[in-house]
Coordinates of C-alpha atoms in Angstrom, one line a residue:
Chain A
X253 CA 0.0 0.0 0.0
X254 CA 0.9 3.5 -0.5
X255 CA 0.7 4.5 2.7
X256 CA -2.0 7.6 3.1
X257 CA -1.7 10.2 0.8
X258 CA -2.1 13.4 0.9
X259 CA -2.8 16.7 -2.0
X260 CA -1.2 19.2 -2.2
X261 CA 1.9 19.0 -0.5
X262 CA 1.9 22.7 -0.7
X263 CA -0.2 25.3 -1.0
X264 CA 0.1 29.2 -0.9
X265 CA -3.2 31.3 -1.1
X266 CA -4.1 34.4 -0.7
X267 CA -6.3 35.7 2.8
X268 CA -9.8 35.6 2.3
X269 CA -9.9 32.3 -0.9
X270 CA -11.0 29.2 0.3
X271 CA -8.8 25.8 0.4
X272 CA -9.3 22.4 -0.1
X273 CA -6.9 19.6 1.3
X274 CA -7.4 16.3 0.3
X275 CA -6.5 12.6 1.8
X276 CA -6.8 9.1 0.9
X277 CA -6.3 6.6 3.7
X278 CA -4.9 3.5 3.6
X279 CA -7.3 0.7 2.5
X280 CA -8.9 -1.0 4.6
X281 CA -8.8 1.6 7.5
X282 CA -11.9 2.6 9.4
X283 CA -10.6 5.9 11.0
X284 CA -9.5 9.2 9.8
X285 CA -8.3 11.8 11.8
X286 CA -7.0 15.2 10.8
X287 CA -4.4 17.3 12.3
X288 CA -2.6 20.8 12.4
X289 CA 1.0 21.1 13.7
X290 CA 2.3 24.7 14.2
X291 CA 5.5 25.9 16.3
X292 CA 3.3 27.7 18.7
X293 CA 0.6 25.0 19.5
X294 CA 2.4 21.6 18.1
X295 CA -0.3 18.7 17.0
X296 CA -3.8 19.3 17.4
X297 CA -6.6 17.3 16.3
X298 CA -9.1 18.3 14.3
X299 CA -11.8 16.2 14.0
X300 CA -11.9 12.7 13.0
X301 CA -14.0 10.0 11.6
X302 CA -15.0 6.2 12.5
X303 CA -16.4 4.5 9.0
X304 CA -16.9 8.0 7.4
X305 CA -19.2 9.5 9.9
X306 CA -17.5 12.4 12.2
X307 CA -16.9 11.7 15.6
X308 CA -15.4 14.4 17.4
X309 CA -15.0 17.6 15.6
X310 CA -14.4 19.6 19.3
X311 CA -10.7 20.5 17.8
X312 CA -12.1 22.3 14.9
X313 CA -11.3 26.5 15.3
X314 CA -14.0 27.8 13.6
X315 CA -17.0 27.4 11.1
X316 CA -14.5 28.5 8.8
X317 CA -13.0 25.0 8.8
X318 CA -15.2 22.2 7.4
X319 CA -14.2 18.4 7.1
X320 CA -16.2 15.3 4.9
X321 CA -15.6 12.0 4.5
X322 CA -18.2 11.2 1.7
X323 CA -16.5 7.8 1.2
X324 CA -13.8 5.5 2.6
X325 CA -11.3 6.3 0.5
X326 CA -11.1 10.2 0.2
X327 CA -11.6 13.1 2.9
X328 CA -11.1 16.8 2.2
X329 CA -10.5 19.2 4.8
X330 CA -11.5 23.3 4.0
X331 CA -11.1 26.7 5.1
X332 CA -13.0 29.1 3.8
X333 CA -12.0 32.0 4.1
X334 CA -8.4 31.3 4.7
X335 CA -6.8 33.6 7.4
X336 CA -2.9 33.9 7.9
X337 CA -3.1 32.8 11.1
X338 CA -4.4 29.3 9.6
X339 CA -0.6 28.8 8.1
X340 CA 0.6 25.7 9.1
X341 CA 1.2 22.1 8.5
X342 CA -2.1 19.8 8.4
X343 CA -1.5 16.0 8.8
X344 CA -4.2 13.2 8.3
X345 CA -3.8 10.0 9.7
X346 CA -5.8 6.8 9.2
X347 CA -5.8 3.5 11.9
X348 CA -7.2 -0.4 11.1
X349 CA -9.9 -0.4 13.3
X350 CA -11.6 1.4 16.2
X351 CA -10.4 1.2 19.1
X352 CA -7.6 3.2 20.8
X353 CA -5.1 0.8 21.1
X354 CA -4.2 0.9 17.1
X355 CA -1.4 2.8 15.9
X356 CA -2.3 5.6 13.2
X357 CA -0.5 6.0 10.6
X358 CA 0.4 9.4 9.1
X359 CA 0.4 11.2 5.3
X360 CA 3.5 13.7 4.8
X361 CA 1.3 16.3 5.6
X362 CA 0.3 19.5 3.6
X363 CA 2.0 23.0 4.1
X364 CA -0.3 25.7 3.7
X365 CA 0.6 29.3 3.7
X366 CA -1.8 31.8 3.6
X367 CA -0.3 35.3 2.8
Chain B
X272 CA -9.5 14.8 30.0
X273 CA -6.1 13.4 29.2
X274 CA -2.6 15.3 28.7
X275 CA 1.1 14.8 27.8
X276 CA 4.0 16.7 29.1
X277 CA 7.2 16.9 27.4
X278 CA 9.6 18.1 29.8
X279 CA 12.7 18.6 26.9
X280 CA 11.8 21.0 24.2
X281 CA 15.5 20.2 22.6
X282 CA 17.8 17.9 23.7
X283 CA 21.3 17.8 22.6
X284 CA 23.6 14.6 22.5
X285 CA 27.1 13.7 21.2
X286 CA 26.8 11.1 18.5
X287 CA 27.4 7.1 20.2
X288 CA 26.0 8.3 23.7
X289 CA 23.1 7.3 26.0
X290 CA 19.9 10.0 25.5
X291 CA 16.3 9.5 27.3
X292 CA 13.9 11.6 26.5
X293 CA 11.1 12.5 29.4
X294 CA 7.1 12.1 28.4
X295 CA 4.9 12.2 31.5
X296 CA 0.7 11.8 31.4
X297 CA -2.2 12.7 33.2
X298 CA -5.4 10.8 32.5
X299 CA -8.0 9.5 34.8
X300 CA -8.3 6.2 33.4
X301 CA -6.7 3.5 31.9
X302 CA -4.5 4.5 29.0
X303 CA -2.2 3.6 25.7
X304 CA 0.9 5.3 25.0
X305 CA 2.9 5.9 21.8
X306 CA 6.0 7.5 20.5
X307 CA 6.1 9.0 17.1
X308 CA 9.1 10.3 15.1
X309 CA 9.4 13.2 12.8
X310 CA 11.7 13.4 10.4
X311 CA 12.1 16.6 8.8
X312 CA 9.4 17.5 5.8
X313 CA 8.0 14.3 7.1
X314 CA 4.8 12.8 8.6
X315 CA 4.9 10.6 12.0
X316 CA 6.3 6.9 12.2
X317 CA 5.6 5.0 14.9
X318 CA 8.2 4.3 17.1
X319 CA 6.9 2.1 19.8
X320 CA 3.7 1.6 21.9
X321 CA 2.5 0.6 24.9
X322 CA -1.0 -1.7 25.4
X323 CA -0.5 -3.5 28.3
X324 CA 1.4 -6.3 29.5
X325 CA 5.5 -6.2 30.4
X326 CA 6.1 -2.2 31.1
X327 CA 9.1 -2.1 28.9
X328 CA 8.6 -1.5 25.2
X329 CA 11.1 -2.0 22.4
X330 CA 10.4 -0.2 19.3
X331 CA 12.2 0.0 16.0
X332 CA 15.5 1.9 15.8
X333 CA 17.3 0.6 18.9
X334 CA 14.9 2.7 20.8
X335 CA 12.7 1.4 24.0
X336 CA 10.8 3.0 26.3
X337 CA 9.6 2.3 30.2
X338 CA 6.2 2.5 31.2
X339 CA 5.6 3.6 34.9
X340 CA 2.2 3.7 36.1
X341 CA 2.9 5.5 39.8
X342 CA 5.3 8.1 38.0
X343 CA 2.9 8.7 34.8
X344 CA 5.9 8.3 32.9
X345 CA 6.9 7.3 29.5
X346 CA 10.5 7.9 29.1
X347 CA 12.4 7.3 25.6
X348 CA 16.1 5.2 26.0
X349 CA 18.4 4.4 23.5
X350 CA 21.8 3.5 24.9
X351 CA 24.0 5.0 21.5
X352 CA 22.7 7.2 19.0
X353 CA 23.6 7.9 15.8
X354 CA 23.5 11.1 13.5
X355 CA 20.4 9.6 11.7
X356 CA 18.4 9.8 15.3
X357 CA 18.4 13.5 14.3
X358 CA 14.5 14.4 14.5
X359 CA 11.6 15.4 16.7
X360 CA 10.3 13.0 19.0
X361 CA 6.0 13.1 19.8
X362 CA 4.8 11.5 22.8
X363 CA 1.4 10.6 22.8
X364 CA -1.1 9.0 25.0
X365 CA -5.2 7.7 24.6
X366 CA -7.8 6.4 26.8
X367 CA -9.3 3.0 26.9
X368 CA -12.6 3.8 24.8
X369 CA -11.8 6.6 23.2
X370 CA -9.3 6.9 19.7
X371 CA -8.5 11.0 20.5
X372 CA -4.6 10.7 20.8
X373 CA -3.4 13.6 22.3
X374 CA 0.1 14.7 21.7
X375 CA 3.3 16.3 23.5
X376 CA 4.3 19.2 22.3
X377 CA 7.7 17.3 20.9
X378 CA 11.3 16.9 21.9
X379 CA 13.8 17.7 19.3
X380 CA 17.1 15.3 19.4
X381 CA 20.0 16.5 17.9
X382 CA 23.1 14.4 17.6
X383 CA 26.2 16.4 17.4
X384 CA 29.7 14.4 15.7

């Protein structure tokens, strides 16, 4: 397998546009989770998912940020409108099973500046 | 609600020495623990992980770690590192029931020659 996979690796927008960060898990694997990593607050999740359906989105910042899993292969994560202050490295990470005692395994991540 | 400490933000260590690195919890219940790896303009690897059973963990790498239940502890070893150690190091930790894994905020190792 490819591992998960993750589009676009980087991304540079202008404040105000909207952006759209993909993912496609690892087959065969039940949960999704997205994160952010920046200097100031490290790794933060975001939401994540349990065969497609959202389980905890408490980590989400604002409505600006929206995540969907229509399917079990492919998950998007947007901002709209993109602030600067939402510049920073977003991770998803998919896992076997549910259950917390499975590791989760991690895409390379996307770097999104927003200038 | 559960949390990980990370006590080092950067630790430095002379290439073919001993390093730990300190991760301590606080949870309320019964938990899993993990370390993760970051290599630069990389995602996470697992390193090692703790379920249950025998409180010392070996993980890939040369690395282990010691699982101590009265100290909430989860301290890294390796007895001899080696310039390709060079990366950040994640502790993270989840409850029995629930998948949210909550991380450190990272060590970052650095091996100098």
């Amino acid at each position: 397998d490819a591992g998960v996979i993750q589009s676009p690796r980087h991304e540079v927008t202008e404040m105000g546009q909207e952006v759209t960060l993909r993912c496609k898990p690892i087959s065969g694997h039940n949960s999704l989770f997205w994160y952010r990593q920046t200097m100031m607050r490290g790794l933060e999740l975001l939401i994540y998912f349990n065969n497609n359906v959202p389980i905890d989105d408490s980590g989400m910042p604002e409505d600006r940020f929206s995540a969907k899993m229509p399917n079990a292969s492919f998950s998007t994560l947007k901002i709209q409108p993109s602030e600067p202050r939402d510049s920073a490295v977003y991770f998803c990470a998919s896992s076997p099973r549910q259950g917390a005692n499975t590791e989760a395994f991690f895409g390379q991540g996307t770097r999104l500046t927003v200038v | 609600a559960q949390s990980v400490t990370q006590l080092d933000s950067q630790v430095p260590v002379f290439e073919e020495a001993p390093v730990e690195l300190r991760c301590n919890y606080s949870s309320s219940v019964s938990v899993y623990l993990f370390w993760y790896v970051q290599y630069p303009n990389q995602g996470l690897q697992l390193l090692l992980k703790y379920l249950s059973g025998s409180t010392l963990v070996k993980g890939i790498n040369g690395f282990e770690a010691e699982f101590n239940k009265s100290q909430t502890s989860f301290h890294l070893r390796k007895p001899s590192v080696h310039i390709s150690d060079t990366a950040e190091y994640f502790c993270a930790v989840s409850e029995f029931g629930n998948e949210k894994l909550t991380f450190g905020t990272g060590t970052r190792l650095t091996i100098i020659p």
